[in-house]
Coordinates of N, CA and C in Angstrom, one line a residue:
Chain G
G1 N -11.0 -7.3 -13.4 CA -10.7 -6.1 -12.7 C -9.4 -5.5 -13.1
N2 N -9.1 -4.3 -12.6 CA -7.9 -3.6 -12.9 C -6.7 -4.4 -12.3
S3 N -5.6 -4.3 -13.0 CA -4.4 -4.9 -12.5 C -3.1 -4.1 -12.9
V4 N -2.0 -4.4 -12.3 CA -0.8 -3.7 -12.6 C 0.4 -4.7 -12.5
T5 N 1.2 -4.6 -13.5 CA 2.4 -5.4 -13.6 C 3.7 -4.6 -13.5
Q6 N 4.5 -4.9 -12.6 CA 5.7 -4.1 -12.3 C 7.0 -4.9 -12.5
M7 N 8.0 -4.2 -12.9 CA 9.3 -4.7 -13.2 C 9.8 -5.4 -11.9
E8 N 10.3 -6.6 -12.1 CA 10.8 -7.4 -11.0 C 12.1 -6.9 -10.6
G9 N 12.4 -7.0 -9.3 CA 13.7 -6.6 -8.8 C 14.5 -7.8 -8.4
P10 N 15.5 -7.7 -7.6 CA 15.9 -6.4 -7.1 C 16.7 -5.6 -8.1
V11 N 16.8 -4.3 -7.9 CA 17.6 -3.4 -8.7 C 18.7 -2.8 -7.9
T12 N 19.9 -2.9 -8.4 CA 21.0 -2.4 -7.7 C 21.8 -1.4 -8.6
L13 N 21.9 -0.2 -8.1 CA 22.6 0.9 -8.9 C 23.6 1.6 -8.1
S14 N 24.5 2.3 -8.8 CA 25.5 3.1 -8.1 C 24.8 4.5 -8.0
E15 N 25.3 5.2 -7.0 CA 24.9 6.6 -6.8 C 25.1 7.4 -8.0
E16 N 24.1 8.3 -8.3 CA 24.0 9.2 -9.5 C 23.7 8.5 -10.8
A17 N 23.4 7.2 -10.7 CA 22.9 6.5 -11.9 C 21.5 6.9 -12.3
F18 N 21.1 6.6 -13.5 CA 19.7 6.8 -14.0 C 18.9 5.6 -13.6
L19 N 17.7 5.9 -13.2 CA 16.8 4.8 -12.7 C 15.5 4.8 -13.6
T20 N 15.1 3.6 -14.0 CA 13.8 3.4 -14.6 C 13.2 2.1 -13.9
I21 N 12.0 2.2 -13.4 CA 11.3 1.0 -13.0 C 10.0 1.0 -13.8
N22 N 9.8 -0.1 -14.5 CA 8.7 -0.2 -15.4 C 7.4 -0.6 -14.7
C23 N 6.3 -0.1 -15.2 CA 5.0 -0.4 -14.7 C 4.0 -0.3 -15.8
T24 N 3.3 -1.4 -16.0 CA 2.2 -1.4 -17.0 C 0.9 -1.8 -16.3
Y25 N -0.2 -1.4 -16.9 CA -1.5 -1.6 -16.2 C -2.5 -2.1 -17.2
T26 N -3.5 -2.8 -16.6 CA -4.7 -3.2 -17.3 C -5.9 -2.6 -16.6
A27 N -6.7 -1.8 -17.3 CA -7.8 -1.2 -16.5 C -9.0 -0.9 -17.4
T28 N -10.1 -0.8 -16.7 CA -11.3 -0.3 -17.4 C -11.4 1.2 -17.2
G29 N -11.5 1.9 -18.2 CA -11.4 3.4 -18.1 C -10.0 3.9 -17.9
Y30 N -9.9 5.0 -17.3 CA -8.6 5.6 -17.0 C -8.5 6.0 -15.5
P31 N -8.2 5.0 -14.7 CA -8.0 5.3 -13.3 C -6.8 6.0 -13.0
S32 N -6.8 6.7 -11.8 CA -5.6 7.3 -11.4 C -4.5 6.3 -11.1
L33 N -3.3 6.7 -11.3 CA -2.1 5.8 -11.1 C -1.2 6.4 -10.1
F34 N -0.6 5.6 -9.3 CA 0.3 6.0 -8.2 C 1.6 5.2 -8.1
W35 N 2.6 5.9 -7.6 CA 3.8 5.2 -7.1 C 3.9 5.5 -5.6
Y36 N 4.1 4.4 -4.9 CA 4.3 4.4 -3.5 C 5.7 3.9 -3.2
V37 N 6.3 4.4 -2.1 CA 7.6 4.0 -1.7 C 7.5 3.5 -0.2
Q38 N 8.2 2.4 0.0 CA 8.3 1.8 1.4 C 9.7 1.8 1.8
Y39 N 10.1 2.6 2.8 CA 11.4 2.5 3.3 C 11.5 1.4 4.4
P40 N 12.7 0.9 4.7 CA 12.8 -0.2 5.5 C 12.1 -0.1 6.9
G41 N 11.2 -1.0 7.2 CA 10.5 -1.0 8.5 C 9.4 0.0 8.6
E42 N 9.0 0.6 7.5 CA 8.0 1.6 7.5 C 6.8 1.2 6.6
G43 N 5.7 2.0 6.7 CA 4.6 1.8 5.9 C 4.8 2.5 4.6
L44 N 3.8 2.6 3.8 CA 3.9 3.1 2.5 C 3.7 4.7 2.5
Q45 N 4.4 5.3 1.6 CA 4.3 6.7 1.5 C 4.0 7.0 0.0
L46 N 3.1 7.9 -0.3 CA 2.8 8.3 -1.6 C 4.1 9.0 -2.2
L47 N 4.5 8.6 -3.3 CA 5.7 9.3 -4.0 C 5.1 10.3 -5.0
L48 N 4.3 9.8 -5.9 CA 3.7 10.7 -6.9 C 2.4 10.0 -7.5
K49 N 1.7 10.8 -8.2 CA 0.5 10.3 -8.8 C 0.2 11.0 -10.1
A50 N -0.7 10.4 -10.9 CA -1.2 11.1 -12.1 C -2.7 10.6 -12.3
T51 N -3.5 11.6 -12.5 CA -5.0 11.3 -12.5 C -5.6 11.2 -13.9
K52 N -4.8 11.6 -15.0 CA -5.4 11.4 -16.3 C -4.3 11.2 -17.3
A53 N -4.7 10.7 -18.5 CA -3.7 10.5 -19.5 C -2.8 11.7 -19.8
D54 N -1.5 11.4 -20.0 CA -0.5 12.4 -20.4 C -0.1 13.2 -19.2
D55 N -0.7 13.0 -18.0 CA -0.3 13.7 -16.8 C 1.1 13.2 -16.4
K56 N 1.9 14.1 -15.9 CA 3.2 13.7 -15.3 C 3.2 14.0 -13.9
G57 N 3.4 12.9 -13.1 CA 3.6 13.1 -11.6 C 5.1 13.3 -11.3
S58 N 5.4 14.1 -10.3 CA 6.8 14.3 -10.0 C 6.9 14.6 -8.5
N59 N 8.0 14.2 -7.9 CA 8.3 14.4 -6.5 C 9.7 13.9 -6.2
K60 N 10.4 14.7 -5.5 CA 11.8 14.3 -5.0 C 12.7 13.9 -6.1
G61 N 12.5 14.4 -7.3 CA 13.3 14.1 -8.4 C 12.8 12.9 -9.2
F62 N 11.8 12.3 -8.7 CA 11.2 11.1 -9.5 C 10.1 11.7 -10.4
E63 N 9.9 11.0 -11.5 CA 8.9 11.4 -12.5 C 8.2 10.1 -13.0
A64 N 6.9 10.2 -13.4 CA 6.3 9.2 -14.1 C 5.2 9.8 -14.9
T65 N 5.0 9.3 -16.2 CA 4.0 9.9 -17.1 C 3.0 8.8 -17.4
Y66 N 1.7 9.2 -17.3 CA 0.6 8.4 -17.5 C 0.4 8.3 -19.1
R67 N 0.7 7.1 -19.6 CA 0.7 6.9 -21.1 C -0.4 5.9 -21.4
K68 N -1.5 6.3 -21.9 CA -2.6 5.4 -22.2 C -2.3 4.6 -23.5
E69 N -1.5 5.1 -24.4 CA -1.2 4.4 -25.6 C -0.4 3.1 -25.3
T70 N 0.5 3.2 -24.3 CA 1.3 2.0 -24.0 C 0.8 1.4 -22.6
T71 N -0.3 1.9 -22.1 CA -0.8 1.6 -20.7 C 0.4 1.4 -19.8
S72 N 1.2 2.5 -19.6 CA 2.4 2.4 -18.8 C 2.4 3.6 -17.9
F73 N 3.2 3.5 -16.8 CA 3.5 4.5 -15.8 C 4.8 4.3 -15.2
H74 N 5.8 4.3 -16.1 CA 7.2 4.0 -15.6 C 7.8 5.1 -14.7
L75 N 8.5 4.7 -13.7 CA 9.1 5.6 -12.8 C 10.5 5.9 -13.2
E76 N 10.9 7.1 -13.2 CA 12.3 7.5 -13.6 C 12.9 8.5 -12.6
K77 N 14.2 8.4 -12.5 CA 14.9 9.5 -11.8 C 16.3 9.6 -12.4
G78 N 16.7 10.8 -12.6 CA 17.9 11.1 -13.4 C 19.2 10.7 -12.6
S79 N 19.2 10.9 -11.3 CA 20.4 10.7 -10.5 C 20.0 10.2 -9.1
V80 N 20.1 8.9 -8.9 CA 19.7 8.4 -7.6 C 20.7 8.6 -6.5
Q81 N 20.2 8.6 -5.3 CA 21.0 8.7 -4.1 C 20.8 7.5 -3.2
V82 N 21.8 7.3 -2.3 CA 21.7 6.2 -1.4 C 20.4 6.2 -0.6
S83 N 19.9 7.4 -0.3 CA 18.7 7.5 0.5 C 17.4 7.1 -0.3
D84 N 17.6 6.8 -1.6 CA 16.4 6.3 -2.4 C 16.3 4.8 -2.3
S85 N 17.2 4.2 -1.6 CA 17.0 2.7 -1.4 C 15.8 2.4 -0.6
A86 N 14.9 1.6 -1.3 CA 13.6 1.4 -0.7 C 12.9 0.4 -1.6
V87 N 11.6 0.0 -1.3 CA 10.8 -0.8 -2.2 C 9.8 0.2 -2.8
Y88 N 9.6 0.1 -4.1 CA 8.7 1.0 -4.8 C 7.5 0.1 -5.4
F89 N 6.3 0.7 -5.2 CA 5.1 0.0 -5.7 C 4.4 0.9 -6.6
C90 N 4.0 0.3 -7.7 CA 3.1 1.0 -8.7 C 1.7 0.5 -8.3
A91 N 0.7 1.4 -8.4 CA -0.6 1.1 -7.9 C -1.7 1.8 -8.7
L92 N -2.9 1.3 -8.7 CA -4.0 2.0 -9.3 C -5.3 1.6 -8.6
I93 N -6.3 2.3 -8.8 CA -7.6 2.1 -8.2 C -8.1 0.7 -8.7
K94 N -8.5 -0.1 -7.7 CA -9.0 -1.5 -8.1 C -10.3 -1.5 -8.9
E95 N -11.2 -0.7 -8.4 CA -12.6 -0.6 -9.0 C -13.0 0.8 -9.1
Q96 N -13.6 1.1 -10.2 CA -14.1 2.4 -10.4 C -15.1 2.8 -9.3
G97 N -15.0 4.0 -8.8 CA -15.8 4.5 -7.7 C -15.4 4.1 -6.3
A98 N -14.4 3.2 -6.2 CA -13.9 2.8 -4.9 C -12.5 3.3 -4.7
Q99 N -12.0 3.3 -3.5 CA -10.7 3.8 -3.3 C -9.7 2.6 -2.9
K100 N -10.1 1.4 -3.2 CA -9.3 0.3 -2.9 C -8.2 0.3 -4.0
L101 N -7.0 0.1 -3.5 CA -5.8 0.1 -4.4 C -5.4 -1.4 -4.7
V102 N -4.9 -1.6 -6.0 CA -4.3 -2.8 -6.3 C -2.8 -2.5 -6.6
F103 N -1.9 -3.2 -6.1 CA -0.5 -2.9 -6.2 C 0.3 -3.9 -7.1
G104 N 1.3 -3.4 -7.7 CA 2.3 -4.2 -8.3 C 3.0 -5.0 -7.3
Q105 N 3.9 -5.9 -7.7 CA 4.6 -6.7 -6.8 C 5.7 -6.1 -6.1
G106 N 6.0 -4.8 -6.4 CA 7.1 -4.1 -5.7 C 8.5 -4.4 -6.3
T107 N 9.3 -3.3 -6.3 CA 10.6 -3.4 -6.8 C 11.6 -2.9 -5.7
R108 N 12.5 -3.8 -5.3 CA 13.4 -3.4 -4.3 C 14.6 -2.7 -4.9
L109 N 14.9 -1.5 -4.5 CA 16.0 -0.7 -5.1 C 17.1 -0.5 -4.1
T110 N 18.3 -0.8 -4.4 CA 19.4 -0.6 -3.6 C 20.4 0.3 -4.3
I111 N 20.8 1.4 -3.7 CA 21.7 2.3 -4.2 C 23.0 2.2 -3.5
N112 N 24.1 1.9 -4.1 CA 25.4 1.8 -3.5 C 26.2 3.1 -3.7
P113 N 26.9 3.5 -2.6 CA 27.7 4.8 -2.7 C 28.9 4.6 -3.6
Chain K
G1 N -0.1 17.4 7.5 CA -0.9 16.6 6.7 C -1.6 15.5 7.4
A2 N -2.5 14.8 6.7 CA -3.3 13.7 7.4 C -2.3 12.6 7.8
V3 N -2.6 12.0 8.9 CA -1.8 10.9 9.4 C -2.6 9.8 9.9
V4 N -2.1 8.6 9.6 CA -2.8 7.4 10.1 C -1.8 6.7 11.0
S5 N -2.2 6.4 12.2 CA -1.4 5.7 13.2 C -1.8 4.3 13.4
Q6 N -0.8 3.4 13.4 CA -1.1 2.0 13.6 C -0.3 1.5 14.8
H7 N -1.0 0.6 15.6 CA -0.4 0.2 16.8 C -0.8 -1.3 17.1
P8 N 0.0 -2.2 17.5 CA 1.5 -1.9 17.8 C 2.2 -2.0 16.4
S9 N 3.5 -1.6 16.5 CA 4.3 -1.7 15.3 C 4.8 -3.1 15.1
W10 N 4.9 -3.8 16.1 CA 5.3 -5.2 16.0 C 4.7 -6.0 17.2
V11 N 4.5 -7.3 17.0 CA 3.9 -8.1 18.1 C 4.3 -9.5 17.8
I12 N 4.7 -10.2 18.9 CA 5.0 -11.6 18.8 C 4.0 -12.3 19.7
C13 N 3.3 -13.4 19.2 CA 2.4 -14.1 20.0 C 2.5 -15.6 19.8
K14 N 1.9 -16.3 20.7 CA 2.0 -17.7 20.6 C 0.8 -18.3 19.8
S15 N 1.0 -19.4 19.2 CA 0.0 -20.0 18.4 C -1.2 -20.3 19.2
G16 N -2.4 -19.9 18.6 CA -3.6 -20.1 19.3 C -4.2 -18.9 20.0
T17 N -3.4 -17.9 20.2 CA -3.8 -16.7 20.9 C -4.4 -15.7 19.8
S18 N -5.0 -14.7 20.3 CA -5.5 -13.6 19.4 C -4.8 -12.3 19.6
V19 N -4.7 -11.6 18.5 CA -3.9 -10.4 18.5 C -4.8 -9.3 17.9
K20 N -4.8 -8.1 18.5 CA -5.6 -7.0 18.0 C -4.6 -5.9 17.5
I21 N -4.9 -5.4 16.4 CA -4.1 -4.3 15.8 C -5.1 -3.1 15.6
E22 N -4.6 -1.9 16.0 CA -5.4 -0.7 15.9 C -4.9 0.2 14.8
C23 N -5.9 0.8 14.2 CA -5.6 1.8 13.1 C -6.4 3.1 13.4
R24 N -5.7 4.2 13.6 CA -6.4 5.4 13.9 C -6.1 6.5 12.9
S25 N -7.1 7.3 12.5 CA -6.9 8.5 11.8 C -6.7 9.6 12.8
L26 N -5.6 10.3 12.7 CA -5.3 11.3 13.8 C -5.9 12.6 13.6
D27 N -6.0 13.1 12.4 CA -6.6 14.5 12.3 C -7.7 14.6 11.2
F28 N -8.3 13.4 11.0 CA -9.5 13.5 10.1 C -10.3 12.2 10.4
Q29 N -11.6 12.3 10.0 CA -12.5 11.2 10.2 C -12.5 10.3 9.0
A30 N -12.6 9.0 9.3 CA -12.5 8.0 8.2 C -13.7 7.1 8.4
T31 N -14.7 7.2 7.5 CA -15.8 6.2 7.6 C -15.4 4.9 6.9
T32 N -14.3 4.9 6.2 CA -13.8 3.7 5.6 C -12.3 3.6 5.8
M33 N -11.9 2.4 6.1 CA -10.5 2.1 6.2 C -10.2 0.8 5.5
F34 N -9.0 0.6 5.1 CA -8.7 -0.6 4.4 C -7.5 -1.3 5.1
W35 N -7.6 -2.6 5.1 CA -6.6 -3.5 5.7 C -5.9 -4.3 4.6
Y36 N -4.6 -4.2 4.6 CA -3.8 -4.9 3.7 C -2.8 -5.9 4.4
R37 N -2.4 -6.9 3.7 CA -1.4 -7.8 4.2 C -0.3 -7.9 3.2
Q38 N 0.9 -7.9 3.8 CA 2.1 -8.0 2.9 C 3.0 -9.2 3.4
F39 N 3.2 -10.1 2.5 CA 4.1 -11.2 2.8 C 5.5 -10.8 2.4
P40 N 6.5 -11.4 3.0 CA 7.9 -11.0 2.8 C 8.2 -11.0 1.3
K41 N 8.8 -9.8 1.0 CA 9.2 -9.6 -0.4 C 8.1 -9.7 -1.4
Q42 N 6.9 -9.5 -1.0 CA 5.8 -9.5 -1.9 C 5.0 -8.2 -1.8
S43 N 4.0 -8.2 -2.7 CA 3.2 -7.0 -2.7 C 2.1 -7.0 -1.6
L44 N 1.4 -5.9 -1.5 CA 0.3 -5.8 -0.6 C -1.0 -6.4 -1.2
M45 N -1.7 -7.1 -0.4 CA -2.9 -7.7 -0.8 C -4.1 -7.1 0.0
L46 N -5.1 -6.6 -0.6 CA -6.2 -6.0 0.1 C -6.9 -7.2 0.8
M47 N -7.2 -7.0 2.1 CA -7.9 -8.1 2.9 C -9.4 -7.7 3.0
A48 N -9.6 -6.5 3.4 CA -11.0 -6.1 3.7 C -11.1 -4.6 3.8
T49 N -12.4 -4.2 3.7 CA -12.7 -2.8 3.8 C -13.5 -2.6 5.1
S50 N -13.0 -1.8 6.0 CA -13.7 -1.5 7.3 C -14.7 -0.4 7.1
N51 N -15.9 -0.6 7.5 CA -16.9 0.4 7.3 C -17.5 0.9 8.7
E52 N -17.4 2.1 9.0 CA -17.9 2.6 10.3 C -19.5 2.5 10.3
G53 N -20.0 1.8 11.3 CA -21.4 1.6 11.4 C -22.0 0.5 10.7
S54 N -21.2 -0.3 10.0 CA -21.7 -1.5 9.3 C -20.6 -2.5 9.3
K55 N -21.0 -3.7 8.7 CA -20.0 -4.8 8.7 C -18.9 -4.5 7.7
A56 N -17.8 -5.1 8.0 CA -16.7 -5.0 7.0 C -17.0 -5.9 5.8
T57 N -16.4 -5.5 4.7 CA -16.5 -6.3 3.5 C -15.2 -6.9 3.2
Y58 N -15.2 -8.2 3.0 CA -13.9 -8.9 2.8 C -13.7 -9.3 1.4
E59 N -12.4 -9.3 1.0 CA -12.0 -9.8 -0.3 C -12.1 -11.3 -0.4
Q60 N -12.2 -11.7 -1.6 CA -12.4 -13.1 -1.9 C -11.2 -13.9 -1.3
G61 N -11.5 -15.0 -0.6 CA -10.4 -15.8 0.0 C -10.0 -15.4 1.4
V62 N -10.5 -14.3 1.9 CA -10.1 -13.9 3.3 C -11.1 -14.4 4.3
E63 N -10.6 -15.1 5.3 CA -11.5 -15.7 6.3 C -12.1 -14.6 7.2
K64 N -13.4 -14.5 7.2 CA -14.0 -13.5 8.0 C -13.9 -13.8 9.5
D65 N -13.9 -15.0 9.8 CA -13.9 -15.4 11.2 C -12.5 -15.4 11.8
K66 N -11.5 -15.4 11.0 CA -10.1 -15.4 11.4 C -9.7 -13.9 11.6
F67 N -10.1 -13.1 10.7 CA -9.7 -11.7 10.7 C -10.9 -10.8 11.0
L68 N -11.1 -10.6 12.3 CA -12.3 -9.8 12.7 C -12.0 -8.3 12.6
I69 N -12.9 -7.6 12.0 CA -12.7 -6.1 11.8 C -13.8 -5.4 12.5
N70 N -13.5 -4.4 13.3 CA -14.4 -3.6 13.9 C -14.1 -2.1 13.7
H71 N -15.0 -1.4 13.2 CA -14.8 0.0 12.9 C -15.6 0.8 14.0
A72 N -14.9 0.9 15.2 CA -15.6 1.4 16.4 C -16.0 2.8 16.4
S73 N -15.3 3.6 15.7 CA -15.6 5.1 15.6 C -15.1 5.6 14.3
L74 N -15.3 6.9 14.1 CA -14.9 7.5 12.9 C -13.4 7.7 12.8
T75 N -12.7 7.3 13.8 CA -11.2 7.5 13.8 C -10.5 6.2 14.2
L76 N -11.2 5.1 14.4 CA -10.6 3.9 14.8 C -11.2 2.6 14.1
S77 N -10.3 1.8 13.6 CA -10.6 0.5 13.1 C -9.7 -0.5 13.7
T78 N -10.2 -1.7 14.1 CA -9.3 -2.7 14.6 C -9.4 -4.0 13.8
L79 N -8.3 -4.6 13.7 CA -8.2 -5.9 13.1 C -7.7 -6.9 14.2
T80 N -8.5 -7.9 14.4 CA -8.1 -9.0 15.4 C -7.9 -10.3 14.6
V81 N -6.7 -10.7 14.8 CA -6.3 -12.0 14.2 C -6.6 -13.1 15.3
T82 N -7.6 -13.9 15.0 CA -8.1 -14.8 16.1 C -7.4 -16.2 15.9
S83 N -7.1 -16.8 17.0 CA -6.5 -18.1 17.0 C -5.3 -18.2 16.0
A84 N -4.4 -17.3 16.2 CA -3.3 -17.1 15.3 C -2.4 -18.3 15.1
H85 N -2.0 -18.5 13.9 CA -1.1 -19.6 13.6 C 0.2 -19.1 12.9
P86 N 1.2 -19.8 12.8 CA 2.5 -19.3 12.2 C 2.2 -18.8 10.8
E87 N 1.3 -19.4 10.0 CA 1.1 -18.9 8.7 C 0.4 -17.5 8.6
D88 N -0.1 -17.1 9.8 CA -0.6 -15.7 9.9 C 0.4 -14.6 10.0
S89 N 1.7 -15.1 10.3 CA 2.8 -14.1 10.4 C 2.9 -13.3 9.2
S90 N 2.9 -12.0 9.3 CA 2.9 -11.2 8.1 C 3.0 -9.7 8.6
F91 N 3.0 -8.9 7.6 CA 3.1 -7.4 7.9 C 1.7 -6.9 7.5
Y92 N 1.0 -6.3 8.5 CA -0.4 -5.9 8.2 C -0.4 -4.3 8.2
I93 N -1.0 -3.8 7.2 CA -1.0 -2.3 7.0 C -2.4 -1.8 6.8
C94 N -2.7 -0.7 7.5 CA -4.1 -0.1 7.3 C -3.9 1.2 6.6
S95 N -5.0 1.6 6.0 CA -5.0 2.8 5.2 C -6.4 3.5 5.3
A96 N -6.4 4.8 5.1 CA -7.6 5.5 5.1 C -7.6 6.6 4.1
P97 N -8.7 6.9 3.4 CA -8.8 8.0 2.5 C -9.1 9.3 3.2
Q98 N -8.6 10.3 2.8 CA -8.9 11.6 3.4 C -10.2 12.1 2.8
P99 N -11.1 12.6 3.7 CA -12.4 13.1 3.2 C -12.3 14.2 2.2
G100 N -13.1 14.1 1.2 CA -13.2 15.2 0.2 C -12.1 15.0 -0.9
H101 N -11.4 13.9 -0.9 CA -10.4 13.6 -1.9 C -10.7 12.2 -2.5
N102 N -11.7 12.2 -3.3 CA -12.2 10.9 -3.8 C -11.1 10.3 -4.8
N103 N -10.4 11.1 -5.4 CA -9.4 10.6 -6.4 C -8.0 10.7 -5.8
S104 N -7.9 10.8 -4.5 CA -6.7 11.0 -3.9 C -6.1 9.7 -3.4
P105 N -4.8 9.7 -3.2 CA -4.2 8.5 -2.6 C -4.7 8.3 -1.2
L106 N -4.5 7.1 -0.8 CA -4.8 6.7 0.6 C -3.6 7.1 1.5
H107 N -3.9 7.3 2.8 CA -2.8 7.5 3.8 C -2.6 6.2 4.5
F108 N -1.4 5.8 4.6 CA -1.1 4.5 5.2 C -0.5 4.6 6.6
G109 N -0.8 3.6 7.4 CA -0.1 3.5 8.7 C 1.3 2.9 8.4
N110 N 2.1 2.8 9.5 CA 3.4 2.3 9.3 C 3.5 0.8 9.4
G111 N 2.3 0.2 9.6 CA 2.3 -1.3 9.6 C 2.5 -1.9 10.9
T112 N 2.1 -3.2 11.0 CA 2.3 -4.0 12.2 C 2.9 -5.3 11.7
R113 N 4.1 -5.6 12.3 CA 4.7 -6.9 11.9 C 4.2 -8.0 13.0
L114 N 3.5 -8.9 12.5 CA 3.0 -10.0 13.4 C 3.9 -11.3 13.2
T115 N 4.4 -11.8 14.3 CA 5.1 -13.0 14.3 C 4.4 -14.0 15.2
V116 N 4.0 -15.1 14.7 CA 3.3 -16.1 15.5 C 4.2 -17.3 15.7
T117 N 4.5 -17.6 17.0 CA 5.5 -18.7 17.2 C 4.8 -20.0 17.6

């Protein structure tokens, strides 16, 4: 079945630093790809998504491009803020035709002022 | 936007007792809901799919008799952890897809932290 491998954390950066969190996937076909964010004590929120190859998802200054050549969906942000401190999950549809998600292991990001 | 509400947000119970967790879709109907479990500092693992009007479908390795799921209506699914033990302590999260958005992300509840003493 489909699977996703995510860069292990934790990641600690200073405010205004550049962020990259790597995510690669194994999948049958070309499933939609997602990044979710989990703030402390909260559930998951969708950060961005891409539904087909070469699509770029973006939100709140974060971007990720669906690259089928490298089977990757890396998350990037040019200048992080303290408020970006959270756990980030890369995800994709587990099975074609279903809406079950399979998640990466999560990357804990801490931004220091 | 669509909202999924989960209750309670946290619960502490004694070993051997049962705990019920509710998941509600507040402004849309959900014939399907998903239950995930998250261990500390780990990813979410899909436990089961809750189906309105029929039995839940469980992922491999999930005990059906321990984690009872009931999809009582088009807006409510419940997860009951029966005869809870300390190893059941975890963060449980439900989610639901918004109708008409087959390729859309799921909406997640805020999770329930269960601690079994």
